Coordinates of C-alpha atoms in Angstrom, one line a residue:
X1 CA 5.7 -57.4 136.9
X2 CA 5.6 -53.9 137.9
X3 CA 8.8 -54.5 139.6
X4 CA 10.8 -56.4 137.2
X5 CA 10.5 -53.3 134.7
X6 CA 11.9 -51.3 137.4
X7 CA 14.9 -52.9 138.2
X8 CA 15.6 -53.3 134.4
X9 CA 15.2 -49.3 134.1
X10 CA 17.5 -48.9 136.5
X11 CA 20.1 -51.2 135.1
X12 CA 19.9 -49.3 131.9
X13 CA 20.3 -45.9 133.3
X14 CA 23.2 -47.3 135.2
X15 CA 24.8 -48.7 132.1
X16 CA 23.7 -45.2 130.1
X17 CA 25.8 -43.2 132.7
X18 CA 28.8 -46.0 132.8
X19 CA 29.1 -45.6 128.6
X20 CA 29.2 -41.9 129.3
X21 CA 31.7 -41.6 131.9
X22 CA 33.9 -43.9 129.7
X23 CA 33.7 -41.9 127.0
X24 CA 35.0 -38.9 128.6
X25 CA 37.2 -40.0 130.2
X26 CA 38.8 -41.1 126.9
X27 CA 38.1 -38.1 125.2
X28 CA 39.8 -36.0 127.9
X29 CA 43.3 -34.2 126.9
X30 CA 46.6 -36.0 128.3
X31 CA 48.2 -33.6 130.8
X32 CA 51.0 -32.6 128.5
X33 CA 47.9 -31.6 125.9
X34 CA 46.5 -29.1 128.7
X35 CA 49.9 -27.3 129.0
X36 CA 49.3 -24.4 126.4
X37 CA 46.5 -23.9 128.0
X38 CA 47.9 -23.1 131.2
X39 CA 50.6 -21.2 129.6
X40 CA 48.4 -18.8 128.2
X41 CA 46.9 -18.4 131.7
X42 CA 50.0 -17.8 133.3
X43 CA 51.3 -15.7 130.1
X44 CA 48.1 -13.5 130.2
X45 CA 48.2 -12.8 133.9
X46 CA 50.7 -9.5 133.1
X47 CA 48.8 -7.6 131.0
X48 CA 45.6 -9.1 130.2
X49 CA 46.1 -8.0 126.4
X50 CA 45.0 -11.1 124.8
X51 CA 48.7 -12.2 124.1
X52 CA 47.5 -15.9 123.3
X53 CA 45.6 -14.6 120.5
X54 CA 48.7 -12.6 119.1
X55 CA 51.0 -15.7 119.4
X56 CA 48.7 -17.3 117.3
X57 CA 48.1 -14.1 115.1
X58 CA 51.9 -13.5 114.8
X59 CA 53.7 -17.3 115.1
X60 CA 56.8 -16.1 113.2
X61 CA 57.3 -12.9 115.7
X62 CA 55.9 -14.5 118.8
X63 CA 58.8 -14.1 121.4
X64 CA 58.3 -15.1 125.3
X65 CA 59.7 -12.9 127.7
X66 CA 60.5 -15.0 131.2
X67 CA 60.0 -12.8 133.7
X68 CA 61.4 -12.7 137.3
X69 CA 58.2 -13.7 139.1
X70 CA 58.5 -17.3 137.0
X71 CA 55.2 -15.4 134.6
X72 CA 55.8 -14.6 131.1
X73 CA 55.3 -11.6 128.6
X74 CA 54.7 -11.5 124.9
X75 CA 56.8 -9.4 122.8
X76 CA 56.9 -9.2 118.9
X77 CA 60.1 -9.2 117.2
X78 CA 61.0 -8.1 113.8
X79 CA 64.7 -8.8 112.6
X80 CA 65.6 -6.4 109.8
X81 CA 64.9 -6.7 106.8
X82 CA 68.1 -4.3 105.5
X83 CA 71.9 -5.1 105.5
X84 CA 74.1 -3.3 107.0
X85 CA 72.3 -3.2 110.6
X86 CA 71.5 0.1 112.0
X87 CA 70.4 -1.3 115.6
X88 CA 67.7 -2.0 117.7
X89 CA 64.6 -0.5 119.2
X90 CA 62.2 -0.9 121.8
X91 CA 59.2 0.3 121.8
X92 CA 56.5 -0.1 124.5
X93 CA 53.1 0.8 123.0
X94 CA 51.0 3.3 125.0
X95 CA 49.1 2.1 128.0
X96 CA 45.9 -0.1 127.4
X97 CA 47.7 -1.1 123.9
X98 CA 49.0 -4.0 122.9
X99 CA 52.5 -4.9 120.9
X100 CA 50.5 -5.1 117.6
X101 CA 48.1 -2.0 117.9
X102 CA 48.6 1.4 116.6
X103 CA 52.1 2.8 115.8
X104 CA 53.5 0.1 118.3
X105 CA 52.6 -2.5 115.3
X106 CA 53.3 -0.1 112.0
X107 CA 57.2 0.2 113.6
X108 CA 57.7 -3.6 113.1
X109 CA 57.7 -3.4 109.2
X110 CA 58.3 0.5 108.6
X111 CA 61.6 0.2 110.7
X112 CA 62.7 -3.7 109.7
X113 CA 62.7 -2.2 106.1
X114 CA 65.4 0.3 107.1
X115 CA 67.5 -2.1 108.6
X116 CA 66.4 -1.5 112.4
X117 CA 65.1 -5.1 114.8
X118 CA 62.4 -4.1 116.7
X119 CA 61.2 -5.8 119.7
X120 CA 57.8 -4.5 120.4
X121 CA 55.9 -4.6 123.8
X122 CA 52.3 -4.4 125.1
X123 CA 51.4 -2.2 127.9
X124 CA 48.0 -3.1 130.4
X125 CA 46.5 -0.1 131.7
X126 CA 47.5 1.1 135.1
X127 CA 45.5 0.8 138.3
X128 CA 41.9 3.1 138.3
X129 CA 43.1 5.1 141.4
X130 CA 46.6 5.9 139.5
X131 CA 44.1 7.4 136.6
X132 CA 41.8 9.1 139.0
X133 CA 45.1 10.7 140.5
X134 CA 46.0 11.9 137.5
X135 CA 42.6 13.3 136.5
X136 CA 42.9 15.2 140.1
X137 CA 45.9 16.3 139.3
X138 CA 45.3 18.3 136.3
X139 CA 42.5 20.3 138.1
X140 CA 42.6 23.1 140.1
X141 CA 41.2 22.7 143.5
X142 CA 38.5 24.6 144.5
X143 CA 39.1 27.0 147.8
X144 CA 37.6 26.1 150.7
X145 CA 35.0 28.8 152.5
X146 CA 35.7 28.4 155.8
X147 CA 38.8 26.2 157.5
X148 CA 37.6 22.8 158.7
X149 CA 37.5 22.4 162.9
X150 CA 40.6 21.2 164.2
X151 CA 39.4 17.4 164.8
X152 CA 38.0 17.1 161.3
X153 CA 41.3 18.7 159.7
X154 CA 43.3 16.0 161.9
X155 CA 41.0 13.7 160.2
X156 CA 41.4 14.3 156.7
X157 CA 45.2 14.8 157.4
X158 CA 45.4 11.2 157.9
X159 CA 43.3 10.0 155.6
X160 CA 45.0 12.0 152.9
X161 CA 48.2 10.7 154.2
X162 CA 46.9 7.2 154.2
X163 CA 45.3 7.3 150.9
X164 CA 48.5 8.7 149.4
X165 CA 50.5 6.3 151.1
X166 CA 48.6 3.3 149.4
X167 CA 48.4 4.7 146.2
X168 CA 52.3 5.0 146.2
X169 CA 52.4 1.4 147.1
X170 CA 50.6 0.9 143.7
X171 CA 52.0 3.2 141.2
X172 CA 55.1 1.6 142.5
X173 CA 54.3 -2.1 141.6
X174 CA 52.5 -0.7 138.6
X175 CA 56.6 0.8 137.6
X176 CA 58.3 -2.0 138.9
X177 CA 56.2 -4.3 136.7
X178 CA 57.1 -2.3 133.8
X179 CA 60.7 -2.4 134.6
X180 CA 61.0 -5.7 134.5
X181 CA 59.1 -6.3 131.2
X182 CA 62.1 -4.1 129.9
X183 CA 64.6 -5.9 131.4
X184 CA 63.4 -9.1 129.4
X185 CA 63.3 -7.4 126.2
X186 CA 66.9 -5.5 126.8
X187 CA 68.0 -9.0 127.5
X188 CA 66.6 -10.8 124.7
X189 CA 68.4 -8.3 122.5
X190 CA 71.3 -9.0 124.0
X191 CA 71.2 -12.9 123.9
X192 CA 70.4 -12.4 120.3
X193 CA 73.6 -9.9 119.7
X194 CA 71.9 -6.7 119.6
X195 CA 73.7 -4.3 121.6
X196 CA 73.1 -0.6 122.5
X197 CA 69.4 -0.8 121.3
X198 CA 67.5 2.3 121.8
X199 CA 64.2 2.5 123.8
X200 CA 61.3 4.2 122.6
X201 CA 58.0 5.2 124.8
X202 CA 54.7 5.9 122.9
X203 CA 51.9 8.2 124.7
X204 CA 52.6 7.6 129.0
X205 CA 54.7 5.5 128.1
X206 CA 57.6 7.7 127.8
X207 CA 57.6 8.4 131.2
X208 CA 58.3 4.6 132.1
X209 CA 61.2 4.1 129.7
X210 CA 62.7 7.2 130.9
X211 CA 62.4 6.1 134.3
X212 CA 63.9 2.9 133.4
X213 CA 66.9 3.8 130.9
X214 CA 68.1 6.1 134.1
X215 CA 69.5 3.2 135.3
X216 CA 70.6 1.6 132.5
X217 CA 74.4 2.0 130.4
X218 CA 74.0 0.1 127.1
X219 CA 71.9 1.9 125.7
X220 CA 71.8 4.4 122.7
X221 CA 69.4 6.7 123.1
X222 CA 65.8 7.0 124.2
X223 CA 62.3 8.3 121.8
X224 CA 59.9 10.0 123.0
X225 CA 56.8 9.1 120.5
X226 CA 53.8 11.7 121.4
X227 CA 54.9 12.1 124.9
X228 CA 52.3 12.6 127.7
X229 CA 54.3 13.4 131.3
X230 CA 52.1 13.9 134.7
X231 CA 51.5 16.7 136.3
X232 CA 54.1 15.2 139.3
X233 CA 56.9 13.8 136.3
X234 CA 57.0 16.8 134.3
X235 CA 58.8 19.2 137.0
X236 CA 61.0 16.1 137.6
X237 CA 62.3 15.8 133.9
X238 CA 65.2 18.2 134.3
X239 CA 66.9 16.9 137.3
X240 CA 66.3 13.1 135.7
X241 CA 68.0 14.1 132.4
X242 CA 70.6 16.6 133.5
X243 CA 72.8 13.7 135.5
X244 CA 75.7 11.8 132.9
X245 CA 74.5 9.5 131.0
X246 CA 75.4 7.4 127.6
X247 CA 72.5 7.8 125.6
X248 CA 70.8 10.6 123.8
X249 CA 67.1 11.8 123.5
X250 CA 64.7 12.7 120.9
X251 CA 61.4 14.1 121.3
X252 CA 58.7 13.2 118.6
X253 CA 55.3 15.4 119.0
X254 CA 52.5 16.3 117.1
X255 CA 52.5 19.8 114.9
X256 CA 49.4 20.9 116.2
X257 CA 48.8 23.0 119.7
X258 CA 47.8 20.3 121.7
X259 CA 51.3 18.7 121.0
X260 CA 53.4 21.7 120.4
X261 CA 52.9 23.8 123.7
X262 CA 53.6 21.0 126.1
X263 CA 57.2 20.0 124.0
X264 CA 58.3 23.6 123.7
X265 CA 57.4 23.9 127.4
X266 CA 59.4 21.0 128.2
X267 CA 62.4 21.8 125.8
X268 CA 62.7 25.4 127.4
X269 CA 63.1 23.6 131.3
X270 CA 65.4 21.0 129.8
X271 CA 67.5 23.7 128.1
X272 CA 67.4 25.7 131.4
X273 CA 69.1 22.4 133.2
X274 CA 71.4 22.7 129.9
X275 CA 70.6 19.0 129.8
X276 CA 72.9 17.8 126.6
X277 CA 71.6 15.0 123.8
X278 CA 68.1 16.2 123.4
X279 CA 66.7 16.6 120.2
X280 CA 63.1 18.1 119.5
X281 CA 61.2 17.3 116.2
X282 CA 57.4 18.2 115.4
X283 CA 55.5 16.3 112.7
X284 CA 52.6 15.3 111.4
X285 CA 51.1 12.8 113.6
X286 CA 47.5 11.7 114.8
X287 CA 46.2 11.6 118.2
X288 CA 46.7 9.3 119.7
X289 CA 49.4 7.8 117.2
X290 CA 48.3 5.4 114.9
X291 CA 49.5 2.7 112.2
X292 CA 49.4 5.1 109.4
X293 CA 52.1 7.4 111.1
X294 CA 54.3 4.4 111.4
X295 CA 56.2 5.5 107.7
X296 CA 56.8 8.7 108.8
X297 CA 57.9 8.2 112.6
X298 CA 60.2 5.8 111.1
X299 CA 61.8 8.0 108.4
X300 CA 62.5 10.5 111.8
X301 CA 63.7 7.6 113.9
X302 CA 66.2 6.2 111.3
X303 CA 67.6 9.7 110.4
X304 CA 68.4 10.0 114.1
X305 CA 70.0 6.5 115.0
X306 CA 72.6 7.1 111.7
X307 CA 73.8 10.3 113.4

């Protein structure tokens, strides 16, 4: 007897677990069902922003940026909203923002209202060591007391050497990356008949679409938005901006000291190189740049594409 209520136990788990798996099975997604799913993975694997949730935030600005290495970016674009056209813009939010955050996001309305597209883009932050550089960088170092033996100079030579070697290596890809997240938006413009937009960096991210519009013709101009330049960029500027090029530059900073010293530092080397097409304007503007300074960074903006 014992036995017989066994078995039947057994047979009823075994049925139990049968049911179970059946139902799964049909409740699972079809393969096609599981795609957006592993399009947000593969979109997400750029920047990390979140850019899922935005698409889903922003359906009606959502654009997907294909990308060389078969990944893609999110970008949101704003058509304007004002006949005749002025142009286009760029703008690549600060790093650690995304395309809706901050004065990145306030642009899409403030500028579609006087009659300029923008196509904004969200930046991931750059590698720790790059940050730590920088950090360094702004530093003195201290003196040393006493010179190091000849073996442990030779020592720290090539680690130094080494260490700066890879960290090259990374603020490269960390550029390169960037690059080509521009190239997707300047072609998206393109494809949908904007041509000669201008480019616009907020924060660090002037410094990238600086770097970037160097090698680029069709372009009108390039904005600096509270520009912040490393210690290694900022000697570089002159030489950069002093070769021909097609497009002009304006140069957006904050009133206040923190903002003013560095841009009449940086307009005084520029005028020096008598680099042409740069145009310096202080304003009002928080720090870092936010959504309520969108209005009037976009009153200065549009005054400077109708000249």
């Amino acid at each position: 007897m014992i036995t017989g209520r066994a078995g039947i136990g057994v047979l009823w788990l075994l049925l139990v677990g049968l049911a179970l798996t059946v139902s799964a099975q049909e409740n699972e997604p079809e393969a096609d069902q599981g795609a957006p799913h592993a399009m947000e993975r593969r979109a997400t694997a750029l920047t990390g922003l979140g850019e899922w949730s935005l698409a889903r935030q922003f359906p009606e600005r959502t654009v997907w940026l294909d990308l060389d290495d078969d990944s893609r970016a999110l970008a949101l674009f704003q058509p304007e909203l004002k006949t005749p056209a002025r142009g286009a813009l760029i703008v690549l939010a600060d790093e650690g923002q995304t395309a809706a955050e901050g004065l990145a996001g306030g642009l899409l309305d403030t500028l579609a209202e006087r009659g300029v597209a923008v196509m904004t883009l969200g930046l991931r932050p750059p590698p720790e060591s790059v940050v730590r550089r920088r950090q360094q960088r702004l530093v003195p170092e201290p003196q040393e007391t006493a010179p190091p033996e000849d073996d442990q100079l030779q020592s720290s030579v090539m680690i130094d050497v080494a260490e700066e070697e890879a960290l090259e290596e990374v603020m490269s890809d960390y550029r390169n990356s960037i690059r080509e997240l521009l190239d997707a938006a300047a072609g998206e413009l393109e494809r949908r008949g904007y041509e000669r937009p201008a480019v616009s960096g907020i924060g660090w991210s002037a410094d990238y679409v600086t770097a970037w519009a160097l090698g680029q013709g069709a372009l009108s101009g390039v904005i600096w938005l509270a520009p912040r330049f490393s210690g290694d960029r900022l000697p570089e500027l002159p030489a950069m901006l002093s070769a021909d090029r097609p497009w002009r530059v304006l140069d957006l900073h904050a009133m206040d000291d923190a903002g003013r010293h560095p841009a009449v530092a940086r307009a005084a080397a520029l005028a020096r190189e008598q680099v042409s097409g740069y145009r310096r304007q202080p304003m009002a503007l928080s720090t870092p740049p936010q959504w309520a300074d969108a209005e009037r960074v976009a009153s200065r903006i549009q005054a400077w594409m109708n000249r």
